[in-house]
C-alpha positions as a printed Julia matrix, in Angstrom:
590×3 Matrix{Float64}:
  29.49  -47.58  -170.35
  31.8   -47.2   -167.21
  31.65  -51.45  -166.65
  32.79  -51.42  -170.34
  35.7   -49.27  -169.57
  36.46  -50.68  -166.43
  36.34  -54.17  -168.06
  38.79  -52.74  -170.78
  41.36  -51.67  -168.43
  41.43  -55.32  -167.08
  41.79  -56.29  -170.05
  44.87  -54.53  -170.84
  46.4   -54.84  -167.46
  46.51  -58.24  -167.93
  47.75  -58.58  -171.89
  50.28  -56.01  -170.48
  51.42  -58.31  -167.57
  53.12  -61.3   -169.6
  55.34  -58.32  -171.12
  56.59  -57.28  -167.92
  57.37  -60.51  -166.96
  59.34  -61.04  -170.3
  61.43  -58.21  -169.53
  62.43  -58.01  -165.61
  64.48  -60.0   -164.02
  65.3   -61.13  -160.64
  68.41  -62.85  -158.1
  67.88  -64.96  -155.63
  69.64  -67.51  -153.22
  70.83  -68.28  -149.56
  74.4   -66.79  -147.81
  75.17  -70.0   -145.66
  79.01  -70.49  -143.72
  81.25  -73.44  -144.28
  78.54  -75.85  -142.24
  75.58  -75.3   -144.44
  74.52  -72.64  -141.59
  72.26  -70.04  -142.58
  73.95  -66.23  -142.06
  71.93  -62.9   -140.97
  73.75  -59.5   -140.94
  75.49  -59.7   -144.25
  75.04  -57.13  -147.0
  74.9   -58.66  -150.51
  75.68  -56.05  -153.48
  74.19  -56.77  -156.7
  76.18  -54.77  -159.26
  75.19  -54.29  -162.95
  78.77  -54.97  -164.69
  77.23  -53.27  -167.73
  76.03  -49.9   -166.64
  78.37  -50.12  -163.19
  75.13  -49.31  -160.89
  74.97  -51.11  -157.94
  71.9   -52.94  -155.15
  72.47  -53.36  -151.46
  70.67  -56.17  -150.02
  70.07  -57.86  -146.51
  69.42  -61.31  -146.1
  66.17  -62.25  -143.99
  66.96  -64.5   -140.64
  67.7   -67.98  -142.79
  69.98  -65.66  -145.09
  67.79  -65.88  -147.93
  68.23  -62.42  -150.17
  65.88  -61.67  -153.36
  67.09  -58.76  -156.01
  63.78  -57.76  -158.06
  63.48  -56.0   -161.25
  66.55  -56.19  -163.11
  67.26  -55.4   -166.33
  68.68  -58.14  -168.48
  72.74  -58.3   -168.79
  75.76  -59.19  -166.7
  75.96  -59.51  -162.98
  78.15  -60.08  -160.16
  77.36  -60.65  -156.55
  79.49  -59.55  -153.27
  78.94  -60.52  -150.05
  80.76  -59.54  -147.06
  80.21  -60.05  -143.31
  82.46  -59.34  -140.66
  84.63  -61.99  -139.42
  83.89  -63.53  -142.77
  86.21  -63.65  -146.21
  84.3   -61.84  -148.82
  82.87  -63.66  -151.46
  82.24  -63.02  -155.01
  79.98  -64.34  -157.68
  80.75  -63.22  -161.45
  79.78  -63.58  -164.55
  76.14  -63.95  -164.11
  74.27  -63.29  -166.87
  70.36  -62.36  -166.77
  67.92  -62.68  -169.68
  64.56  -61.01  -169.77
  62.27  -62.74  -167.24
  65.02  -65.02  -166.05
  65.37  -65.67  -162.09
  68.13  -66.77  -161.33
  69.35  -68.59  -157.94
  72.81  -67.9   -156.81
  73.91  -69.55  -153.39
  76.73  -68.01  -151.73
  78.91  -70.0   -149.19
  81.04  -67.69  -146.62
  84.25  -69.16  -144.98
  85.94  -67.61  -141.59
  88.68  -65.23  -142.21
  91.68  -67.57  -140.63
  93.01  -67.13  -137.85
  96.13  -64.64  -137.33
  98.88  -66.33  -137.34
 100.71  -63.65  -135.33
  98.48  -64.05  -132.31
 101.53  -65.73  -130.67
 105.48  -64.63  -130.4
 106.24  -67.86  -131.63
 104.84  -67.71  -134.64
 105.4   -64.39  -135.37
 109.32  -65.34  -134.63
 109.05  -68.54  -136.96
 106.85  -67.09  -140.11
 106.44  -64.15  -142.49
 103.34  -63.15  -141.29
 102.12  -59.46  -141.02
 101.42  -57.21  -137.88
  98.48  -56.24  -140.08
  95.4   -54.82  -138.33
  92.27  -53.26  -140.45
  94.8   -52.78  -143.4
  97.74  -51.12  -141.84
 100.79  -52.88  -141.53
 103.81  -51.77  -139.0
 107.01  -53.36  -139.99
 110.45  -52.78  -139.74
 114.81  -54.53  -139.23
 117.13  -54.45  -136.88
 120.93  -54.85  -138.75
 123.69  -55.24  -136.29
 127.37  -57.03  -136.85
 130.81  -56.69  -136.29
 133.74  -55.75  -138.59
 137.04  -55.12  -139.49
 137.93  -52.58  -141.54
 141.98  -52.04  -143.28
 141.84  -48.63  -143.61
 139.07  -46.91  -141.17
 137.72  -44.56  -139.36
 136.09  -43.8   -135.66
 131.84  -44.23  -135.69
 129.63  -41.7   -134.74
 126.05  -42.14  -134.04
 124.44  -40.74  -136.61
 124.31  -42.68  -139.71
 127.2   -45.15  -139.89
 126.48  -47.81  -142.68
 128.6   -50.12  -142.81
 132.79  -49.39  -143.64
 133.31  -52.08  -146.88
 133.73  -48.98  -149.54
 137.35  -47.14  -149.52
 137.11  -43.83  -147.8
 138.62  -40.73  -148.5
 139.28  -39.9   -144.88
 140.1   -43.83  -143.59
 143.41  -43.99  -142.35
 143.73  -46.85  -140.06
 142.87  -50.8   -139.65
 140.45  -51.04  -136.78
 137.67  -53.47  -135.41
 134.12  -51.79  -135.24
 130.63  -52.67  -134.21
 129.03  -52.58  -137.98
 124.69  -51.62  -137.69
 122.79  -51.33  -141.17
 124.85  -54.67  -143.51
 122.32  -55.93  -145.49
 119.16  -53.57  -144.87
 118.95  -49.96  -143.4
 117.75  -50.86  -139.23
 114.06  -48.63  -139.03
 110.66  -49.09  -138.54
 107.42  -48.37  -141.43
 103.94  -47.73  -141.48
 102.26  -48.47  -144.19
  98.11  -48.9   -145.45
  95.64  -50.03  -148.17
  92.08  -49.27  -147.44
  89.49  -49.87  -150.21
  86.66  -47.34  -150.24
  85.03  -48.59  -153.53
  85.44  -51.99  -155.31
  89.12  -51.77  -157.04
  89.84  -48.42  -155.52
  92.25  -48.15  -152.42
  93.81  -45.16  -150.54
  97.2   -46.57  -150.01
  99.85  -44.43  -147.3
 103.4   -45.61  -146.43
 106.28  -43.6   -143.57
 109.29  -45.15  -142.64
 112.24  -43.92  -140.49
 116.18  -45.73  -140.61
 117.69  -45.71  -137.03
 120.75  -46.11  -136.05
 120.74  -49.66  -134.33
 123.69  -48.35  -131.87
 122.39  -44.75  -130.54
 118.88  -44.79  -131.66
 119.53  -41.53  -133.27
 117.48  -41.05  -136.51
 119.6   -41.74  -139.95
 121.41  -38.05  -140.44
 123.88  -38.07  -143.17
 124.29  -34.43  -142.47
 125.13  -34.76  -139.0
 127.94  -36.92  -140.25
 129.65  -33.63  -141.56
 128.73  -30.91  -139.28
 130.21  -32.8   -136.0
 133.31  -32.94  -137.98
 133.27  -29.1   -138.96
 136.83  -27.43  -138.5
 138.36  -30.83  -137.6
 141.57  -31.98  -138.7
 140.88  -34.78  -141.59
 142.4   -37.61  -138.64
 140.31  -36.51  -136.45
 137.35  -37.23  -138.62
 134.6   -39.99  -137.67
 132.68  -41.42  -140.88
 131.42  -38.9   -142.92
 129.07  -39.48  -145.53
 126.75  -37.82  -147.72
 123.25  -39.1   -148.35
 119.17  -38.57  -148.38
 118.54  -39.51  -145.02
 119.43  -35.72  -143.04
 117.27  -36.41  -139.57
 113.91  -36.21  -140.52
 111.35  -37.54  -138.85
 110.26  -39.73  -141.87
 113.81  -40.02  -143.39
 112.76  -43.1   -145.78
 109.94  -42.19  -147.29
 106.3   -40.38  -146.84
 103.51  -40.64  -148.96
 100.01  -41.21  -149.31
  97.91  -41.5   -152.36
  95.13  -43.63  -154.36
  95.39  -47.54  -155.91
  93.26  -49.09  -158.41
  93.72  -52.48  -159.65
  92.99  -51.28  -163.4
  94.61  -47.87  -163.87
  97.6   -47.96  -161.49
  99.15  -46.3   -158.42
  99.6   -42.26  -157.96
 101.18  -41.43  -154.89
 102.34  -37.82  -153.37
 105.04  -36.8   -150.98
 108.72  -37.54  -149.95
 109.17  -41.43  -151.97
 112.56  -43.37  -153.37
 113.1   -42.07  -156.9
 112.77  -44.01  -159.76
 116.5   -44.98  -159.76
 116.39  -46.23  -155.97
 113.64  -48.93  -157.24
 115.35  -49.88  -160.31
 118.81  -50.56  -157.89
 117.29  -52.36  -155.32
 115.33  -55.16  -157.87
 118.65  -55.65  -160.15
 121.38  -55.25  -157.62
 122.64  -58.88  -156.48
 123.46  -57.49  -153.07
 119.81  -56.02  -153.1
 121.28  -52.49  -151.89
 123.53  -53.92  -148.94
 125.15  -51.35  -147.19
 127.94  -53.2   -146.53
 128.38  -55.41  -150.03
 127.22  -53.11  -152.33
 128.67  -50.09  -154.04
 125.71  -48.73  -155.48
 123.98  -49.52  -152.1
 126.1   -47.75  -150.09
 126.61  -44.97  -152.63
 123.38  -43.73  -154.22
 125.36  -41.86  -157.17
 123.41  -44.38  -159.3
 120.17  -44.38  -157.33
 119.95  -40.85  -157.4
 120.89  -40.39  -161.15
 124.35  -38.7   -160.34
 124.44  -37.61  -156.47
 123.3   -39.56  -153.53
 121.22  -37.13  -152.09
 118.79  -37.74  -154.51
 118.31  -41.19  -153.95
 114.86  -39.74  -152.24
 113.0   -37.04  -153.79
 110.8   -34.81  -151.66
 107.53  -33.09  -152.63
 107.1   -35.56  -156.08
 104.56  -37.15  -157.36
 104.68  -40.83  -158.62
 102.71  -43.11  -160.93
 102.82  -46.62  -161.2
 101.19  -49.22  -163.84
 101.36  -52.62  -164.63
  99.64  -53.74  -167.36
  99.84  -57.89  -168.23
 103.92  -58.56  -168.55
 104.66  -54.77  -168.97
 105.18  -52.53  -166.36
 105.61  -48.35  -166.59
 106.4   -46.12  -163.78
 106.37  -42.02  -163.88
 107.52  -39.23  -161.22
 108.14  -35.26  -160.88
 109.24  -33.65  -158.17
 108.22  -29.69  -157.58
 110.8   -27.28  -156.99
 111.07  -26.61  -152.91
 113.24  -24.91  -150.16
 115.62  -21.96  -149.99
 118.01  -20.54  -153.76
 120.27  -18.24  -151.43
 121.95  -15.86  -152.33
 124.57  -15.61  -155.35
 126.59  -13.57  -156.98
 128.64  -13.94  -159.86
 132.04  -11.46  -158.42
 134.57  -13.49  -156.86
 134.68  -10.37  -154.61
 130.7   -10.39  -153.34
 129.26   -9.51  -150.26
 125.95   -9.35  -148.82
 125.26   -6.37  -149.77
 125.78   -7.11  -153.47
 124.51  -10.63  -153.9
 121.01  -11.38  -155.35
 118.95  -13.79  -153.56
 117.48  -16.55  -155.51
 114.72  -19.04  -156.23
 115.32  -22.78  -155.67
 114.76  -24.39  -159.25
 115.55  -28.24  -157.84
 112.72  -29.48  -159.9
 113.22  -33.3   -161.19
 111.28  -35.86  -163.57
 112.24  -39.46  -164.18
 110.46  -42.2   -166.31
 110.49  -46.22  -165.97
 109.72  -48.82  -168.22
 110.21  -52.63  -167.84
 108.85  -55.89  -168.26
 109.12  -59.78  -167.66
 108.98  -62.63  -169.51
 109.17  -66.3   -168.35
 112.44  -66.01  -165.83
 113.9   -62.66  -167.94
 113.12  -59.38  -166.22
 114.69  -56.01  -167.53
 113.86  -52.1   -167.09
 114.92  -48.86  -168.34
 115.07  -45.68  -166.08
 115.61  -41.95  -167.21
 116.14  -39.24  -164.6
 117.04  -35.68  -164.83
 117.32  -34.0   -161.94
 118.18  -30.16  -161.96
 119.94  -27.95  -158.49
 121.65  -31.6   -157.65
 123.45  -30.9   -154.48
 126.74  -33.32  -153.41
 128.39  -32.61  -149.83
 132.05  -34.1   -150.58
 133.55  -32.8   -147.17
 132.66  -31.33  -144.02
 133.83  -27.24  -143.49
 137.44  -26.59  -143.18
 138.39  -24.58  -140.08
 140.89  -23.04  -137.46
 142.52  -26.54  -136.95
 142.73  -27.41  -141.08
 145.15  -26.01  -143.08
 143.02  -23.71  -144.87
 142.65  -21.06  -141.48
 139.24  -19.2   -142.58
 136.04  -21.55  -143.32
 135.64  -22.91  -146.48
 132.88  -20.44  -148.11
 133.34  -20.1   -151.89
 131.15  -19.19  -154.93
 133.41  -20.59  -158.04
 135.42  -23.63  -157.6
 138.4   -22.74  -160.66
 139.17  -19.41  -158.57
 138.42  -20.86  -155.28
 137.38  -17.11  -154.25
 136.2   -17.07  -151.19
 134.01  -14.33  -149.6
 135.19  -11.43  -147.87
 134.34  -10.22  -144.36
 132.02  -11.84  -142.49
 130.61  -14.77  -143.63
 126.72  -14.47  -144.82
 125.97  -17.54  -143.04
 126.7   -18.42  -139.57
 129.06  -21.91  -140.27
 128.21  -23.97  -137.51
 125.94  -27.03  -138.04
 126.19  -26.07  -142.08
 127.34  -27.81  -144.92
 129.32  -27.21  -147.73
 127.62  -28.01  -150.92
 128.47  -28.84  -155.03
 125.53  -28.15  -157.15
 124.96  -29.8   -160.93
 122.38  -30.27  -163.57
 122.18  -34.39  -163.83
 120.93  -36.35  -166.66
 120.66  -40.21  -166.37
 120.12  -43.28  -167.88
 120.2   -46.81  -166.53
 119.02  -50.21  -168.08
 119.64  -53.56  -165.73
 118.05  -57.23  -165.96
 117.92  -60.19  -164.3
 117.48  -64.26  -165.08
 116.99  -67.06  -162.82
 118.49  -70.51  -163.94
 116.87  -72.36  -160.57
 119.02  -72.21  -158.06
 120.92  -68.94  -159.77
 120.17  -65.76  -160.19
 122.01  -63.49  -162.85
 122.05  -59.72  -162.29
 123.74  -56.95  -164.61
 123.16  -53.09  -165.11
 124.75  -49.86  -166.27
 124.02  -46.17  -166.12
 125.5   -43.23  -168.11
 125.32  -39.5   -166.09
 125.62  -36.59  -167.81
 126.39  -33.4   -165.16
 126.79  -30.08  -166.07
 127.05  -26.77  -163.7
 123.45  -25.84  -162.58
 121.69  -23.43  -165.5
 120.19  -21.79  -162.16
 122.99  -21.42  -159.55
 122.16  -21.81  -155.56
 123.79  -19.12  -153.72
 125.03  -19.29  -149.89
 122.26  -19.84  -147.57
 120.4   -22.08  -150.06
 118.72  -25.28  -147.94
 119.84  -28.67  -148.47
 118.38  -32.09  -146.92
 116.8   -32.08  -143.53
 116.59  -28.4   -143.44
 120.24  -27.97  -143.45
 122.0   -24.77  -144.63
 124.75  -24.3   -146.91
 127.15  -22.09  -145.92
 129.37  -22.92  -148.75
 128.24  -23.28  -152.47
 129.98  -24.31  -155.66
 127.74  -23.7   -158.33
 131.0   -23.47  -160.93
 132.66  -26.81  -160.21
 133.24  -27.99  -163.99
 135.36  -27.02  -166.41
 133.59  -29.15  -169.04
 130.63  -31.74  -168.81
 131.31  -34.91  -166.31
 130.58  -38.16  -167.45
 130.18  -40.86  -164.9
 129.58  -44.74  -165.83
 128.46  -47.2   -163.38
 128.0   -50.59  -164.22
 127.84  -53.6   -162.0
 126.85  -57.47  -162.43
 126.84  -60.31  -160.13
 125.05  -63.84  -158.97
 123.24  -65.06  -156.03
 122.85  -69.03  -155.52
 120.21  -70.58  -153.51
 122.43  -73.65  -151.82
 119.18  -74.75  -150.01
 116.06  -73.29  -149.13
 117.65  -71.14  -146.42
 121.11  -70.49  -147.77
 122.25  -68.37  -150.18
 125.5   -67.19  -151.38
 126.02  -63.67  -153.44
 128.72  -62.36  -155.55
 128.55  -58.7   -156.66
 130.91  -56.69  -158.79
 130.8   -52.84  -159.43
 132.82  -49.93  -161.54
 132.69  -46.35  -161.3
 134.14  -44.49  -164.31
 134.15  -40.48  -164.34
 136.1   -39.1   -167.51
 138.74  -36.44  -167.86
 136.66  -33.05  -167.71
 139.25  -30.73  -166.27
 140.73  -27.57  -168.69
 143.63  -27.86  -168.97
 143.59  -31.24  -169.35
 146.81  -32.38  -167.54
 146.6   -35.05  -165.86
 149.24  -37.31  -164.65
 151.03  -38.47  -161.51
 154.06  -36.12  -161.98
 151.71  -32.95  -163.22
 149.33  -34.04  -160.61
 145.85  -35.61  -160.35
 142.73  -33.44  -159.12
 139.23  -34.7   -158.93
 137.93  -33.48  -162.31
 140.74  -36.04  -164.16
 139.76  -39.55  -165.33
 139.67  -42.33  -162.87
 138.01  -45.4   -161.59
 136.48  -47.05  -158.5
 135.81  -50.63  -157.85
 134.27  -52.92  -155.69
 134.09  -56.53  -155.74
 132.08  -58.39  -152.37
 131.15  -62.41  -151.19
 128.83  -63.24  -148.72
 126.91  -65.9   -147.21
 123.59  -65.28  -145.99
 121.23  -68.12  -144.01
 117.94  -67.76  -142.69
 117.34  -69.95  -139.43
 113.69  -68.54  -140.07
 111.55  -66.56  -142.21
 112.58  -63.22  -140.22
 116.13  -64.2   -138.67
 119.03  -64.69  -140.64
 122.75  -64.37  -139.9
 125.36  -63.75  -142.71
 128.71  -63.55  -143.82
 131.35  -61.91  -146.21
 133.77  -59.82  -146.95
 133.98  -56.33  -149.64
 137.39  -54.93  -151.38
 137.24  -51.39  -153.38
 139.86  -49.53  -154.36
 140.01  -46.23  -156.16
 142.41  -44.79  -158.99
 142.97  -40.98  -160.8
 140.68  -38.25  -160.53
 138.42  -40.39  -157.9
 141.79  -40.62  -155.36
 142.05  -37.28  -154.7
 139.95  -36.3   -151.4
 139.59  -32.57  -151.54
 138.24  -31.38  -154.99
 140.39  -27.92  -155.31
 144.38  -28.4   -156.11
 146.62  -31.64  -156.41
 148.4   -33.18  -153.5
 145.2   -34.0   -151.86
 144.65  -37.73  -152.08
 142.81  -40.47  -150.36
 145.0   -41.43  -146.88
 144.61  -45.05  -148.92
 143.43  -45.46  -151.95
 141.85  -49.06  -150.77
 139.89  -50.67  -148.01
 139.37  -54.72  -147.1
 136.13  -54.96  -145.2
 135.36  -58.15  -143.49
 131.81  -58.08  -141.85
 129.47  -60.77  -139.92
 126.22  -60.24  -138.53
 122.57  -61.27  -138.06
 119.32  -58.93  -138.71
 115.88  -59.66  -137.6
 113.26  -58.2   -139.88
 109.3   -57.8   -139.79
């Protein structure tokens, strides 16, 4: 009885065996290099593209590898070995009791081509080592400006666009033409196939001091100063931080997009530098220069700190999303023209901002639509009056009709402050580009919508760089602003190393001031209608892929409400209501 059992197990063993074999599976072949040369020390991965699990396998001493047991569907193979490109095998498919033999054939990774100065002089390569790339410019000319001002060495970018302050023609040593001078760290790191943590921090310099980018600065070292006794003052994102470009860090995957975190360009910012001509020239570009379009209605927020972003491309179509969280310092505010600081309330920042992007390309056409709304928007138009202006006390006022300003003591200390005009902005840009080999067309326009700030900042809120206002205006319209920007423009490739670029722009801000008088003999202020234009030419050539030297020469001009220098009263204008801006230069860029 127990041989008859025993002989019936056999039996079924054995009628059970060719099933198995129908059913399982198996992957097989040889990892060889270029030569035919068998490799050790590699690790295959089988993955199942079906059911996403996944087999690590090491080759035996003559780089044979053997995958057993595998249930029928689709395949791929990766190999990877260091020194070694990776290699991939896909679209293997595996019936039931089908072995299949896939070789795999490794090539060297090739050689840097940056081992050497020379060629990292003469070529675009990367100083790229185990996915992190440090790169950077250096921007440096000379200039000639018609109606100018002293530098300082803080942020000076350029002189082509008229200044309120510029007074005299002078020659100048001109840093930051075409691209802001800084150095950038930046990463991708894959930590599972398609999936990257990606990390970027970048810095502008100025090319002169080596002082980091402060717009800020600009206006406190000119605090109390006399307006001809002003050096360039501007206003702008970059306020001295350590990482005043950008600083993020955040996770890529090649099917579901980008979604970063931290201080990054806004929506706007990308949008102006892939349809401006000029490609956001400092010293040929308006909207370069001034971020009021970058930053949906004030150049500060050309950068937006603490905000999330999300990027997706998808075929031809490409969408982009971003919010920025509420941060810093509200102040403190009252609504009496007759506060103190014992009667003013102290408040919450509410500088919260959201944006959307959506564009697309087709054959040579490439267009996008961006919508930003940006709440607490702060603009710093001038530095602080003072003992030598011709306002005597400091300029520290809660409602921009009365002008009141506060009584006593000032809440905030002045010094190293700025004074600050806060809105509610709303924008909307489209912009598109077409090549025609050798020329490229480029065209956009924006519409802003500002309104006073539904939550006001009060004195002592915090502004860029961990500045402090010691001045707000949280009342400064009588009625909604409009502003229009539009701009268009050409760049043609003469040769493969020479281009030459012609950019147009227009400002347009409408008549928002109650009463609405407005004239030469009643007297413009800022909140009338007016315009400001810029038209530019240059010539840029590349001797190689990261020197080039270039060439031009900007004209702007302002008219109406945009003439007048100091927002409050008429009788304020621009020293000159134009500027002629001649500039050559070289910049070497990695």
């Amino acid at each position: 009885m127990r041989r008859a059992n025993l002989f019936m197990l056999l039996w079924l063993a054995m009628g059970a065996l060719p099933a198995w074999a129908q059913t399982g599976a198996s992957l097989s072949g040889v990892v060889t290099d270029q030569t035919g040369a068998a490799l050790r020390d590699v690790v295959v991965t089988v993955k199942n593209v079906d059911t996403g699990a996944t087999r690590t396998i090491t080759p035996d001493v003559g780089g044979h590898y053997q995958a057993l047991g595998l249930p029928l569907g689709h395949f791929e193979i990766r190999a990877a070995k260091q020194g070694f490109a990776d290699e991939t095998r896909a679209g293997i498919s595996l019936a039931a009791g089908e072995n299949a033999m896939v070789d795999i054939q490794m090539h060297r990774n090739t050689p840097d081509v940056c081992a050497s100065g020379h060629e990292f002089a003469t070529t675009d390569c990367t100083l790229t080592w185990h996915g992190i790339t440090l790169y950077g410019a250096y921007d440096i000319g000379v200039g000639w400006v018609s109606h100018g001002l002293p530098e300082n060495g803080y942020n000076y970018e350029g002189a082509s666009l008229v200044n309120r302050n510029g007074y005299e023609h002078r020659f100048l040593i001109a840093p930051n033409n075409l691209q802001q001078t800084g150095l950038g760290i930046r990463g991708k790191e894959e930590f599972l196939p398609g999936w990257s943590v990606v990390f970027n921090a970048s810095t502008g310099i100025n090319p002169q001091s080596g002082l980091l980018a402060n717009a800020s600065a600009t206006q406190t070292i000119n605090n109390g100063l006399p307006r001809k006794s002003y050096s360039y003052t501007i206003d702008g994102a970059r306020a001295g931080q350590p990482f005043n470009d950008e600083i993020y860090a955040g996770i890529s995957s090649t099917h579901y997009g980008t979604l970063t975190f931290g201080r990054q360009r806004s929506l706007g910012t990308d949008g102006m530098l892939l349809y401006d001509p000029a490609g956001g020239s400092y010293a040929f570009s308006y909207i370069g220069y001034n971020g009021t379009m970058a930053g949906g209605g004030d150049t500060e927020d050309s950068r937006w700190d603490d905000a999330l972003k999300y990027r997706l491309t998808y075929g031809p179509v490409h969408f982009g999303a971003m919010y920025k969280f509420a941060d810093g310092s509200g102040g403190c505010y009252s609504a009496s023209g007759a506060w103190t600081a014992a009667t003013c309330t102290p408040e919450s920042a509410h500088n919260n901002a959201y944006g959307f992007d959506l564009g697309g390309t087709s054959g040579k056409f490439s267009a996008d639509l961006v919508f930003q709304q940006y709440n607490q928007a702060i603009s710093v138009l001038n530095p602080l009056l003072g003992p030598q202006s011709l306002s005597a006390p400091y300029q520290s006022t809660t409602n921009s009709i009365n002008t009141n300003p506060i009584n006593g003591a000032n809440l905030i200390d002045p010094n190293n402050t700025v004074y600050g005009i806060v809105t509610d902005n709303r924008a909307v840009m489209v912009a598109a580009k077409y090549t025609w080999h050798p020329l490229k067309f480029f065209a956009g326009y924006e519409y802003i919508w500002q309104n006073n700030p539904k939550n006001p900042l009060g004195v002592g809120a915090s502004d860029q760089g961990g500045y402090t206002m010691s001045g707000v205006e949280d009342n400064n319209l009588d009625s909604e602003k409009l502003v229009q920007i539009w701009w268009t423009g050409g760049k043609y490739a003469i040769d493969s190393k020479t281009d030459i670029t012609f950019s147009w722009y227009q400002q347009r801000q409408n008549d928002f001031r109650i009463p609405s008088t407005c004239s030469p003999e009643a007297g413009f202020r800022s909140s009338c209608a007016g315009t400001l234009n810029e038209g530019s030419l240059y010539l840029d050539h590349h001797f190689t892929k990261r020197f080039d030297a270039f060439a031009g020469i900007a004209y702007s001009w302002v008219s109406g409400g945009l003439a007048i220098a100091i927002p409050h009263g008429p009788g304020v204008p621009y020293f000159s209501s134009n500027n002629c801006a001649p500039t050559i230069g070289g910049r070497f860029a990695f």
